[in-house]
GROMACS .gro file of C-alpha atoms in nm:
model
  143
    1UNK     CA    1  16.651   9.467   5.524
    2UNK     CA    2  16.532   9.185   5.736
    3UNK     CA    3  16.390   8.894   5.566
    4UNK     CA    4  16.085   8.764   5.784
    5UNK     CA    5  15.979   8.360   5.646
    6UNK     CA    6  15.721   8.146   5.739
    7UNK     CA    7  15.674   7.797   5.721
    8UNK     CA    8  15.375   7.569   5.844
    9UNK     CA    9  15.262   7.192   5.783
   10UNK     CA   10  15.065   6.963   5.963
   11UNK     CA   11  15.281   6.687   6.063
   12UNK     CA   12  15.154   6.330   6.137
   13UNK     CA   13  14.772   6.445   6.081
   14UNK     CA   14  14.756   6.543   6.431
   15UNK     CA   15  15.011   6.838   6.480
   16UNK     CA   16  15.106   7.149   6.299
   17UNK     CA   17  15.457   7.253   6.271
   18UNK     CA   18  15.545   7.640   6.203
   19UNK     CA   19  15.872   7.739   6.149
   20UNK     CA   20  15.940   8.155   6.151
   21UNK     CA   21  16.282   8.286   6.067
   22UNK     CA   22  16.354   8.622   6.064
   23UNK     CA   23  16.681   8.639   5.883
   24UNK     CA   24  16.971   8.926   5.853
   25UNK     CA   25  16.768   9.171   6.101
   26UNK     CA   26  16.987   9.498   6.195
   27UNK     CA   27  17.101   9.422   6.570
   28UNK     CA   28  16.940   9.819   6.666
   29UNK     CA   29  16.611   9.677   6.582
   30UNK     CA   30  16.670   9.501   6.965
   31UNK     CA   31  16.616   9.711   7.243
   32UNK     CA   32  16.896   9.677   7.481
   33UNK     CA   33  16.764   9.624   7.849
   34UNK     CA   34  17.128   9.551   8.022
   35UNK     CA   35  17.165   9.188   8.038
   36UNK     CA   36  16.879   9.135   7.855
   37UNK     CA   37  16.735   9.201   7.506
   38UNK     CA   38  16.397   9.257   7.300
   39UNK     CA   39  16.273   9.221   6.994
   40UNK     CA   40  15.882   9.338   6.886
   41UNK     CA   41  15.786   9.266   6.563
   42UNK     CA   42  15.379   9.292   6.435
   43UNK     CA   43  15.365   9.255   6.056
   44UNK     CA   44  15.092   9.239   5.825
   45UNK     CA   45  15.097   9.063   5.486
   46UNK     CA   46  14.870   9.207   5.179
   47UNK     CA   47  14.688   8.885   5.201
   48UNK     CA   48  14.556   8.999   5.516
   49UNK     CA   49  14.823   8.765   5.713
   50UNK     CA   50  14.938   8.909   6.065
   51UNK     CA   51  15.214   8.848   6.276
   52UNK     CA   52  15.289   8.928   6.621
   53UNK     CA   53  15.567   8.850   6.779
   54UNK     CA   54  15.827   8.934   7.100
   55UNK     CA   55  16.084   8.773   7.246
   56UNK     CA   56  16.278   8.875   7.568
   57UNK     CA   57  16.654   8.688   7.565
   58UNK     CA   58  16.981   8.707   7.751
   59UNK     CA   59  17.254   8.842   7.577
   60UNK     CA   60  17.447   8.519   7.671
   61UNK     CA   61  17.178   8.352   7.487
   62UNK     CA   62  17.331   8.467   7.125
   63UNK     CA   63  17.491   8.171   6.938
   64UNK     CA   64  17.379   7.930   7.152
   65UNK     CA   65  17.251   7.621   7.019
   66UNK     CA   66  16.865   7.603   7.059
   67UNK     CA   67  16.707   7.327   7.254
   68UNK     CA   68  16.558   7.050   7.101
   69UNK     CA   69  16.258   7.173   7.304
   70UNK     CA   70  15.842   7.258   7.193
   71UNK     CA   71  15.878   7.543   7.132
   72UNK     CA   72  16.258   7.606   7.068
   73UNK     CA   73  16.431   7.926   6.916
   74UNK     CA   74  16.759   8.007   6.806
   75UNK     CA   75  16.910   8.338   6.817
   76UNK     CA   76  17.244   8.388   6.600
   77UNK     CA   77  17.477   8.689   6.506
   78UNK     CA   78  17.696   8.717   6.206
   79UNK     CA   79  17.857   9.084   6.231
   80UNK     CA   80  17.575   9.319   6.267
   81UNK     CA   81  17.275   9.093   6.173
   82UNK     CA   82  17.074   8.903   6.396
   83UNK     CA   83  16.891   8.599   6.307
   84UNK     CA   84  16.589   8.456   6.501
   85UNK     CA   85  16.418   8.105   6.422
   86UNK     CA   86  16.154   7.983   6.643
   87UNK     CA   87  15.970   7.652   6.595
   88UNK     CA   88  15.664   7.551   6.760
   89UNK     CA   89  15.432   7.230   6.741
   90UNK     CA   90  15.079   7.233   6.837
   91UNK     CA   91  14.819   6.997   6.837
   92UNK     CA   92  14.566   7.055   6.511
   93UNK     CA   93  14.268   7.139   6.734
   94UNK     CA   94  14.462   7.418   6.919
   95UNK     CA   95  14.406   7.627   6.636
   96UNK     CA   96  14.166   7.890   6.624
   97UNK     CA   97  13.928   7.988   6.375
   98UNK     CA   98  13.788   8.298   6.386
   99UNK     CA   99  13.555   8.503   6.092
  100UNK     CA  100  13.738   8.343   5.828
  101UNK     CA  101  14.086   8.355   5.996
  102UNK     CA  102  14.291   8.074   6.188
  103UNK     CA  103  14.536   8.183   6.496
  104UNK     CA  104  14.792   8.014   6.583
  105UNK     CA  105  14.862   8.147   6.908
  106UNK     CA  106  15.180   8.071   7.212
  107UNK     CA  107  15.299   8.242   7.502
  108UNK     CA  108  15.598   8.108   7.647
  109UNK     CA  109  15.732   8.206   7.983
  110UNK     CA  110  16.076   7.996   8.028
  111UNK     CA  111  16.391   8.146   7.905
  112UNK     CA  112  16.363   8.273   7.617
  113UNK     CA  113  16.049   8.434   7.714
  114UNK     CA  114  15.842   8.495   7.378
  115UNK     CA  115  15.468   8.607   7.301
  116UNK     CA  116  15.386   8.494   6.895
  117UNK     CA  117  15.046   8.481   6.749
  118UNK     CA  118  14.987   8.434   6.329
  119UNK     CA  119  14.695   8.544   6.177
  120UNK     CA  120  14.623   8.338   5.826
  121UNK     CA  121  14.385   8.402   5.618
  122UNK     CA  122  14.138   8.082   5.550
  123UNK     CA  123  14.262   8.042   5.173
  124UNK     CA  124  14.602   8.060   5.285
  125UNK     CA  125  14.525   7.798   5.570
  126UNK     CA  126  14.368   7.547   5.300
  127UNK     CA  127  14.682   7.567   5.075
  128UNK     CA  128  14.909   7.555   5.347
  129UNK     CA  129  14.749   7.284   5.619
  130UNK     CA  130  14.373   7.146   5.466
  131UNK     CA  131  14.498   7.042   5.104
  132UNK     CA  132  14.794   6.894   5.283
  133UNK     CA  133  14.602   6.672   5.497
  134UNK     CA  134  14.379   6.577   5.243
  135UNK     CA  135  14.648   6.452   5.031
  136UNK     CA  136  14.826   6.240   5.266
  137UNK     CA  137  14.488   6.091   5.382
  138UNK     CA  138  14.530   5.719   5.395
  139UNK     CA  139  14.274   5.570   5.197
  140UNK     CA  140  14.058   5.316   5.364
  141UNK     CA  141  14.096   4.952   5.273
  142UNK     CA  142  13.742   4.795   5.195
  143UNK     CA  143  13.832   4.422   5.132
   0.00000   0.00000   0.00000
């Protein structure tokens, strides 16, 4: 069974970093287009938390080192399992809230090509990105 993580942190108080690894996924979960393959995935959390998420990759592309690119994935095979990491950084204000959710959204069109979008929740936002920033506010010096 496929282990799907997610990490995310604002970094610098002006970007947020999100890290999503989906670890030990079955290889027939990809659809085999030739030369090519795809992976869909669209999961939903019981916190309300979605994820969407595709990704269209050369075979070659398996076990290649990922670029030190924004964004930059990583696709790796260990016998039958796949594992896919993708990392993205985005500026704080691309965020998007919407009725008491916050979307991170990306489409990227260079190879890979990949379509991810994260729904969070707003408590789950404040834990993970508001509470953060707050704590590693530098306090103003007033002499």
């Amino acid at each position: 069974m496929a282990a799907t993580k997610i990490n995310i942190a604002p970094v610098e108080n002006k970007y947020i970093k999100l890290i999503m690894s989906v670890e030990d996924m079955d290889k027939e979960k990809l659809v085999d287009l030739g030369d090519s393959f795809l992976l869909k995935m669209n999961k939903k959390s019981k916190s309300g938390n979605e994820l969407y998420f595709s990704v269209l990759f050369a075979k070659k592309m398996m076990n290649k080192p990922s670029r030190t690119s924004n964004p930059s994935i990583a696709i790796t095979k260990n016998k039958n399992l796949i594992t896919v990491t993708l990392t993205i950084m985005q500026e704080l204000e691309s965020i998007q809230e919407s009725e008491g959710f916050y979307w991170i959204k990306t489409e990227n069109a260079a190879s890979p090509a990949f379509e991810f979008s994260y729904k969070m929740n707003e408590s789950y936002y404040d834990k993970k990105v508001t509470q953060v920033l707050a704590e590693t506010a530098q306090p103003e010096n007033t002499d």
